[in-house]
Amino acid sequence: MMKYSIKDRNIILGVSGGIAAYKSVEILRLLIQAGASVRVIMTQSAQWFVGPLTFEALSGQPVFKDMFTEDHEASIRHIDWAQAADGVIIAPATANTIGKLAHGIADDPLSTFMLAVSAPVLVCPSMNNQMYASKAVQRNLDTLRSDGYFVLEPGSGELACGTTGPGRLPEPNIIVDRFTSCLAPNDLAGKKFVVTAGPTIEPIDPVRFISNPSSGKMGYAVARAAAQRGANVILITGPTHLPDPTNVTTIRVRTADEMAEAVFQQYEQADVVVKAAAVSDYRPQESAVHKTKKGKSEWALSLKQNQDILKALGRQKVHQVLVGFAAETRDLEQNATQKLTEKNVDMIVGNLVGSAASGFESDTNTVTFFYTDGTHESLPSMEKQAVAHILLDRIIEKVLPVATD
Ligand code: CTP
């Protein structure tokens, strides 16, 4: 079920000898946190920067660092590990390691292993900016790309050697995100997704507002997963504490009105709209220009209904696929199917909010998909990122083909 996540996958982390090797420790930690099983291969020079013991302790597996030892297992380790690998990250990849990979040289554990592996490989170059710009390194990277390796462009900025320019190893979370997308199929290439997320906030005055506890995690997970699978993704989000997802155009809004405007602007070109936002149904009739002072013992607010964005999209639907969410505290099936028809959407993701393993602020979610043919499918409780990938699978299998008939 988790075919596009790195959970339970066998990942090889190759570390070569650059100053950024310390960041590999964090990469390993993130991979382990995501449920992957990770084995580390180090070059000789990498061991000058970080001790193998650190990787050994964090991964719970021996580090492959010597081709020739008394340990008999080591002599065939590169073949065993290569066969079991679901994916490989080389970070940092030095000019030397890149050169060896481009030319098929096998004179250390990492370069030898790399000749035996057929799983997707993400190479993350990191070095001095002049070295990175050199003809030899650029030529070798071109060779790696044409050999089918994924190459992550280094970031620009101040480098350890005191110069500034491209050569910095990107942050570990960006590397892990990009790597996950290397394992995912490119089955949404050419599709434009509009995803909404988070709460909206409706101001009462400059210092107070009405809102809800939506964290935005579910919508961000859908946006990230769609981008990993090659879609062109616009994320329209209310206020959240989450960073902008990689490879996604993120538009930040505050109120339901602002969200509506941003969504309608994108609607015509959209192939799929996923409305995961928890839009405030009401806003204060009036929003005061200045802070309302404490004085009266009671304060009754008069509220006005916001427009239902999803319903409006349903009315104007032409070729677009519409996916709505239904957060309910009871009668999930009845409420979700009602929203499916009333809003003229193609699919509803329903969930019962209120439990710790589901809903607003949680990292996991327990959802049921409701389809227009009257069927539904309940998923077990799982990470929101895994829910997102299964949602995309269903959109591809069940909804897109019908919508484009
Ligand atoms: N939605 C929307 N605009 C609104 C309210 C909701 O686009 N003003 C969308 C949500 O993004 C979600 C779906 O409609 O995809 C259902 O939202 P939900 O809050 O569960 O239901 P409501 O339609 O608001 O109905 P109710 O609050 O009565 O359950």
Coordinates of C-alpha atoms and ligand atoms in Angstrom, one line a residue:
M1 CA 0.0 0.0 0.0
M2 CA 2.9 2.4 0.8
K3 CA 4.4 1.9 -2.6
Y4 CA 5.4 5.6 -3.1
S5 CA 6.6 6.3 0.4
I6 CA 10.1 5.4 1.7
K7 CA 8.6 3.5 4.6
D8 CA 10.0 -0.1 4.8
R9 CA 12.2 0.6 1.7
N10 CA 15.9 -0.4 1.6
I11 CA 17.8 2.8 1.1
I12 CA 21.6 3.1 0.6
L13 CA 23.1 6.4 1.8
G14 CA 26.6 6.9 0.1
V15 CA 28.7 9.5 1.9
S16 CA 31.9 10.8 0.2
G17 CA 34.5 13.1 1.7
G18 CA 33.3 16.7 1.7
I19 CA 32.8 19.2 4.5
A20 CA 29.0 18.7 4.1
A21 CA 29.3 15.1 5.3
Y22 CA 28.0 16.2 8.6
K23 CA 24.6 16.9 7.0
S24 CA 24.4 13.2 5.9
V25 CA 23.8 12.4 9.6
E26 CA 20.6 14.4 9.5
I27 CA 19.6 12.8 6.1
L28 CA 20.0 9.4 7.7
R29 CA 17.9 10.5 10.7
L30 CA 15.1 11.8 8.5
L31 CA 15.1 8.5 6.4
I32 CA 15.0 6.4 9.6
Q33 CA 12.2 8.7 11.0
A34 CA 10.2 8.0 7.8
G35 CA 10.4 4.3 8.4
A36 CA 13.1 3.4 5.9
S37 CA 15.8 0.8 6.5
V38 CA 19.1 2.5 5.7
R39 CA 22.6 1.2 5.1
V40 CA 25.5 3.6 4.8
I41 CA 28.5 3.3 2.6
M42 CA 31.5 5.6 3.2
T43 CA 34.5 6.5 1.2
Q44 CA 37.9 6.6 2.9
S45 CA 38.0 10.4 2.9
A46 CA 34.4 10.7 4.2
Q47 CA 35.7 9.1 7.4
W48 CA 37.9 12.1 8.0
F49 CA 34.8 14.2 8.4
V50 CA 32.3 12.0 10.3
G51 CA 33.0 8.8 12.2
P52 CA 31.4 5.6 10.9
L53 CA 30.2 4.9 14.4
T54 CA 27.7 7.7 14.2
F55 CA 26.1 6.2 11.1
E56 CA 26.3 2.8 12.5
A57 CA 24.5 3.8 15.7
L58 CA 21.8 5.7 13.9
S59 CA 21.1 3.2 11.2
G60 CA 21.5 0.1 13.4
Q61 CA 23.5 -1.5 10.6
P62 CA 27.2 -2.0 9.9
V63 CA 28.8 0.7 7.7
F64 CA 30.4 -0.5 4.5
K65 CA 33.8 1.2 4.5
D66 CA 36.4 -1.3 3.5
M67 CA 36.5 -3.7 0.6
F68 CA 39.1 -6.0 2.0
T69 CA 38.9 -7.0 5.6
E70 CA 39.0 -10.2 7.6
D71 CA 35.2 -10.0 7.7
H72 CA 34.2 -12.5 4.9
E73 CA 30.8 -11.0 4.5
A74 CA 32.4 -7.7 3.4
S75 CA 33.8 -9.1 0.2
I76 CA 30.3 -9.7 -1.3
R77 CA 28.5 -6.9 0.6
H78 CA 28.4 -4.6 -2.5
I79 CA 26.5 -7.3 -4.4
D80 CA 24.0 -8.2 -1.6
W81 CA 23.3 -4.6 -0.8
A82 CA 23.0 -3.6 -4.4
Q83 CA 20.4 -6.3 -5.0
A84 CA 18.3 -5.4 -2.0
A85 CA 18.4 -1.6 -2.6
D86 CA 15.2 0.2 -3.5
G87 CA 17.0 3.5 -3.9
V88 CA 20.4 5.3 -3.4
I89 CA 21.3 8.8 -2.2
I90 CA 24.9 10.0 -2.6
A91 CA 25.3 13.0 -0.3
P92 CA 27.6 14.7 -0.4
A93 CA 28.9 13.6 -3.8
T94 CA 32.4 15.0 -4.2
A95 CA 34.0 15.8 -7.6
N96 CA 36.1 12.7 -7.2
T97 CA 33.2 10.4 -6.6
I98 CA 31.2 12.0 -9.4
G99 CA 34.2 11.4 -11.7
K100 CA 34.5 7.8 -10.7
L101 CA 30.8 7.1 -11.3
A102 CA 30.9 8.8 -14.7
H103 CA 33.7 6.6 -15.8
G104 CA 32.9 3.3 -14.2
I105 CA 35.9 3.2 -11.9
A106 CA 35.5 0.8 -9.0
D107 CA 38.2 1.3 -6.4
D108 CA 36.4 1.8 -3.1
P109 CA 33.2 0.4 -1.5
L110 CA 30.9 3.2 -2.8
S111 CA 32.1 3.2 -6.4
T112 CA 32.2 -0.6 -6.6
F113 CA 28.7 -0.9 -5.1
M114 CA 27.4 1.7 -7.6
L115 CA 28.4 -0.5 -10.6
A116 CA 26.2 -3.3 -9.2
V117 CA 23.1 -1.3 -8.3
S118 CA 20.1 -0.8 -10.6
A119 CA 17.7 1.1 -8.3
P120 CA 17.1 4.9 -8.7
V121 CA 20.0 7.0 -7.6
L122 CA 20.0 10.6 -6.4
V123 CA 23.4 12.3 -6.6
C124 CA 23.8 15.5 -4.5
P125 CA 27.0 17.3 -5.6
S126 CA 28.7 19.5 -3.0
M127 CA 32.0 21.3 -3.5
N128 CA 33.7 24.6 -4.0
N129 CA 31.9 26.7 -6.6
Q130 CA 34.8 26.8 -9.0
M131 CA 35.2 23.1 -8.9
Y132 CA 31.5 22.7 -9.4
A133 CA 31.6 25.0 -12.5
S134 CA 34.7 23.2 -13.9
K135 CA 34.3 21.6 -17.4
A136 CA 35.2 18.2 -16.1
V137 CA 32.7 18.1 -13.2
Q138 CA 29.9 19.5 -15.5
R139 CA 30.8 17.0 -18.2
N140 CA 30.7 14.1 -15.7
L141 CA 27.4 15.3 -14.3
D142 CA 26.0 15.3 -17.8
T143 CA 27.2 11.8 -18.2
L144 CA 25.5 10.8 -15.0
R145 CA 22.2 12.4 -16.1
S146 CA 22.3 10.6 -19.4
D147 CA 23.1 7.3 -17.6
G148 CA 19.7 7.8 -15.8
Y149 CA 21.0 9.2 -12.4
F150 CA 19.0 12.0 -10.8
V151 CA 21.2 15.0 -10.0
L152 CA 20.1 17.5 -7.3
E153 CA 21.4 21.0 -8.1
P154 CA 23.5 22.3 -5.2
G155 CA 22.3 25.5 -3.5
S156 CA 24.0 28.9 -3.8
G157 CA 25.5 30.6 -0.8
E158 CA 28.5 30.9 1.4
L159 CA 30.7 27.9 1.2
A160 CA 33.0 26.4 3.8
C161 CA 36.0 27.6 1.8
G162 CA 34.9 31.2 2.2
T163 CA 33.7 31.8 -1.4
T164 CA 30.2 32.2 -2.5
G165 CA 28.3 30.5 -5.3
P166 CA 26.7 27.2 -6.3
G167 CA 28.1 24.2 -4.4
R168 CA 26.3 24.0 -1.1
L169 CA 24.6 20.7 -0.2
P170 CA 20.8 21.5 0.0
E171 CA 19.1 21.0 3.4
P172 CA 18.5 17.4 4.4
N173 CA 14.7 17.7 4.2
I174 CA 14.9 18.9 0.6
I175 CA 17.2 16.0 -0.3
V176 CA 14.8 13.4 1.3
D177 CA 11.8 15.0 -0.4
R178 CA 13.5 15.0 -3.8
F179 CA 14.7 11.4 -3.2
T180 CA 11.1 10.3 -2.5
S181 CA 10.0 11.8 -5.8
C182 CA 12.7 9.8 -7.5
L183 CA 11.0 6.6 -6.2
A184 CA 7.5 7.7 -7.2
P185 CA 6.2 7.2 -10.8
N186 CA 5.9 10.2 -13.0
D187 CA 2.2 9.3 -13.7
L188 CA 0.9 12.9 -13.2
A189 CA 3.2 14.6 -15.6
G190 CA 1.5 17.3 -17.6
K191 CA -1.4 17.6 -15.2
K192 CA -2.2 20.8 -13.4
F193 CA -3.3 20.4 -9.8
V194 CA -4.8 23.1 -7.6
V195 CA -4.8 22.1 -3.9
T196 CA -6.2 24.1 -1.1
A197 CA -5.1 23.6 2.5
G198 CA -5.2 25.0 6.0
P199 CA -7.8 27.1 7.8
T200 CA -9.0 30.5 6.7
I201 CA -9.2 33.3 9.2
E202 CA -11.9 35.8 9.3
P203 CA -11.0 39.1 11.1
I204 CA -13.2 40.5 13.8
D205 CA -10.8 43.4 14.3
P206 CA -7.0 43.9 13.6
V207 CA -6.1 41.6 16.6
R208 CA -8.9 39.0 16.6
F209 CA -10.3 36.5 14.2
I210 CA -12.5 33.5 13.8
S211 CA -10.8 30.3 12.6
N212 CA -10.4 26.6 13.2
P213 CA -7.5 24.3 14.2
S214 CA -6.7 23.0 10.7
S215 CA -2.9 22.5 10.5
G216 CA -2.8 22.2 6.7
K217 CA -0.9 18.9 6.9
M218 CA -3.3 16.9 4.7
G219 CA -3.5 19.5 1.9
Y220 CA 0.3 20.0 2.0
A221 CA 0.8 16.2 1.8
V222 CA -1.4 16.0 -1.3
A223 CA 0.4 18.9 -2.9
R224 CA 3.8 17.4 -2.2
A225 CA 2.8 13.9 -3.4
A226 CA 1.3 15.3 -6.7
A227 CA 4.5 17.3 -7.3
Q228 CA 6.6 14.1 -6.6
R229 CA 4.6 12.4 -9.3
G230 CA 5.3 15.0 -11.9
A231 CA 2.2 17.3 -11.6
N232 CA 2.4 21.0 -11.9
V233 CA 1.0 22.0 -8.5
I234 CA -0.4 25.3 -7.2
L235 CA -1.0 25.2 -3.4
I236 CA -3.4 27.8 -2.1
T237 CA -3.2 27.8 1.6
G238 CA -4.6 29.7 4.6
P239 CA -2.2 30.5 7.5
T240 CA -0.1 27.5 8.6
H241 CA 3.2 26.9 10.3
L242 CA 4.4 24.5 7.5
P243 CA 7.2 25.4 5.1
D244 CA 6.4 25.7 1.4
P245 CA 6.6 22.2 -0.2
T246 CA 9.4 21.6 -2.7
N247 CA 8.5 22.1 -6.4
V248 CA 5.1 23.5 -5.6
T249 CA 3.9 27.1 -6.3
T250 CA 2.5 28.2 -2.9
I251 CA 0.1 31.0 -2.7
R252 CA -0.7 32.2 0.9
V253 CA -4.1 33.7 1.6
R254 CA -6.0 34.6 4.8
T255 CA -9.7 34.8 4.4
A256 CA -12.3 32.6 2.6
D257 CA -12.8 35.4 0.1
E258 CA -9.1 35.6 -0.7
M259 CA -9.0 31.8 -1.1
A260 CA -12.0 31.9 -3.4
E261 CA -10.4 34.5 -5.6
A262 CA -7.1 32.7 -5.8
V263 CA -8.8 29.4 -6.7
F264 CA -11.1 30.8 -9.3
Q265 CA -8.1 32.4 -11.0
Q266 CA -6.5 29.0 -11.4
Y267 CA -9.7 27.0 -12.2
E268 CA -9.9 27.2 -15.9
Q269 CA -6.4 25.7 -16.5
A270 CA -6.8 23.1 -13.7
D271 CA -7.1 19.4 -14.4
V272 CA -7.7 18.4 -10.8
V273 CA -8.8 20.5 -7.8
V274 CA -8.4 19.0 -4.3
K275 CA -10.1 21.1 -1.7
A276 CA -8.6 20.0 1.6
A277 CA -8.9 23.5 3.2
A278 CA -11.1 23.9 6.2
V279 CA -12.8 27.1 5.0
S280 CA -14.6 29.2 7.6
D281 CA -18.3 29.0 6.8
Y282 CA -19.0 32.4 8.4
R283 CA -17.2 35.7 8.8
P284 CA -18.1 38.6 11.0
Q285 CA -20.6 40.9 9.4
E286 CA -18.3 43.7 10.0
S287 CA -14.6 43.8 10.7
A288 CA -13.6 46.8 12.8
V289 CA -10.7 49.0 11.6
H290 CA -9.4 49.5 15.1
K291 CA -9.0 47.1 18.1
T292 CA -12.3 46.7 19.9
K293 CA -11.9 47.9 23.5
K294 CA -13.0 45.8 26.5
G295 CA -16.0 47.6 28.0
K296 CA -19.3 45.8 27.8
S297 CA -19.8 42.6 29.7
E298 CA -21.2 40.8 26.7
W299 CA -20.4 41.0 23.1
A300 CA -22.6 39.4 20.4
L301 CA -21.0 38.9 17.0
S302 CA -23.2 38.9 14.0
L303 CA -21.9 36.5 11.3
K304 CA -22.5 36.3 7.6
Q305 CA -22.1 33.2 5.5
N306 CA -19.1 32.9 3.3
Q307 CA -19.6 31.5 -0.2
D308 CA -19.0 27.7 -0.6
I309 CA -16.0 27.7 -2.9
L310 CA -16.3 24.0 -3.7
K311 CA -20.0 24.3 -4.5
A312 CA -19.3 27.2 -6.9
L313 CA -16.5 25.1 -8.6
G314 CA -19.0 22.3 -8.9
R315 CA -21.5 24.5 -10.7
Q316 CA -18.9 25.8 -13.1
K317 CA -17.3 22.4 -13.7
V318 CA -16.3 21.6 -17.3
H319 CA -13.4 19.2 -17.7
Q320 CA -12.0 19.5 -14.2
V321 CA -11.9 16.7 -11.6
L322 CA -13.1 17.9 -8.2
V323 CA -12.2 16.3 -5.0
G324 CA -13.7 17.6 -1.8
F325 CA -13.1 16.8 1.9
A326 CA -15.8 16.2 4.5
A327 CA -14.8 16.6 8.1
E328 CA -17.6 15.2 10.3
T329 CA -18.1 14.4 13.9
R330 CA -20.9 11.9 13.2
D331 CA -22.9 10.2 10.4
L332 CA -19.8 10.3 8.1
E333 CA -21.4 8.3 5.3
Q334 CA -24.6 10.2 5.1
N335 CA -22.9 13.6 5.3
A336 CA -20.2 12.7 2.8
T337 CA -22.5 11.3 0.2
Q338 CA -24.8 14.3 0.6
K339 CA -21.8 16.7 -0.1
L340 CA -20.8 14.5 -3.1
T341 CA -24.1 15.2 -4.9
E342 CA -24.8 18.7 -3.5
K343 CA -21.5 20.1 -4.5
N344 CA -21.2 18.2 -7.8
V345 CA -17.8 16.7 -7.0
D346 CA -16.2 13.5 -8.3
M347 CA -14.9 12.2 -5.0
I348 CA -15.1 13.0 -1.3
V349 CA -12.4 12.2 1.3
G350 CA -14.3 11.8 4.5
N351 CA -13.0 11.7 8.0
L352 CA -14.3 11.7 11.4
V353 CA -12.6 14.4 13.3
G354 CA -12.1 14.4 17.1
S355 CA -9.9 11.4 17.7
A356 CA -6.1 11.7 18.2
A357 CA -5.2 9.5 15.2
S358 CA -7.3 11.5 12.8
G359 CA -8.1 15.0 11.7
F360 CA -6.8 18.4 12.1
E361 CA -3.4 18.5 13.8
S362 CA -2.5 14.8 13.6
D363 CA 0.3 13.4 11.3
T364 CA -2.0 10.4 10.6
N365 CA -5.5 10.3 9.3
T366 CA -8.2 7.7 9.0
V367 CA -10.2 8.4 5.9
T368 CA -13.0 6.9 3.7
F369 CA -13.2 7.7 0.0
F370 CA -16.7 8.2 -1.4
Y371 CA -17.3 7.8 -5.1
T372 CA -20.1 9.0 -7.4
D373 CA -21.1 5.4 -8.2
G374 CA -22.3 5.0 -4.6
T375 CA -19.3 2.9 -3.5
H376 CA -16.8 3.8 -0.8
E377 CA -13.5 2.6 0.4
S378 CA -12.2 2.9 4.0
L379 CA -8.4 3.1 4.6
P380 CA -6.7 2.1 7.8
S381 CA -5.1 4.8 9.9
M382 CA -1.9 5.9 8.2
E383 CA 0.5 8.9 7.7
K384 CA -1.1 11.8 5.8
Q385 CA 1.6 11.5 3.1
A386 CA 0.6 7.8 2.5
V387 CA -3.1 8.8 2.4
A388 CA -2.1 11.5 -0.2
H389 CA -0.5 9.0 -2.5
I390 CA -3.4 6.5 -2.3
L391 CA -5.8 9.4 -3.0
L392 CA -3.7 10.2 -6.2
D393 CA -3.8 6.5 -7.2
R394 CA -7.6 6.5 -7.0
I395 CA -7.9 9.8 -8.9
I396 CA -5.8 8.2 -11.7
E397 CA -7.6 4.9 -11.6
K398 CA -11.2 5.8 -11.0
V399 CA -11.8 9.5 -11.4
L400 CA -9.7 10.9 -14.2
P401 CA -10.7 8.3 -16.8
V402 CA -14.4 8.9 -16.1
A403 CA -14.0 12.7 -16.2
T404 CA -12.1 12.6 -19.5
D405 CA -14.5 10.2 -21.2
Ligands
CTP1 N1 -15.7 24.2 1.4 C1 -15.5 25.3 0.6 N2 -16.0 26.5 0.9 C2 -16.7 26.7 2.1 C3 -16.9 25.6 2.9 C4 -16.4 24.3 2.6 O1 -14.9 25.1 -0.5 N3 -17.1 27.9 2.4 C5 -15.2 22.9 1.0 C6 -14.1 22.3 1.8 O2 -12.8 22.7 1.4 C7 -14.3 20.8 1.7 C8 -15.8 20.7 1.5 O3 -16.2 21.9 1.1 O4 -13.7 20.3 0.6 C9 -16.6 20.3 2.8 O5 -16.2 21.1 3.8 P1 -16.9 20.9 5.3 O6 -16.4 21.9 6.2 O7 -16.8 19.4 5.7 O8 -18.4 21.0 5.0 P2 -19.4 22.3 4.7 O9 -19.7 22.3 3.2 O10 -18.8 23.5 5.3 O11 -20.7 21.8 5.4 P3 -21.0 21.7 7.0 O12 -20.1 22.7 7.7 O13 -22.4 22.0 7.1 O14 -20.7 20.3 7.4

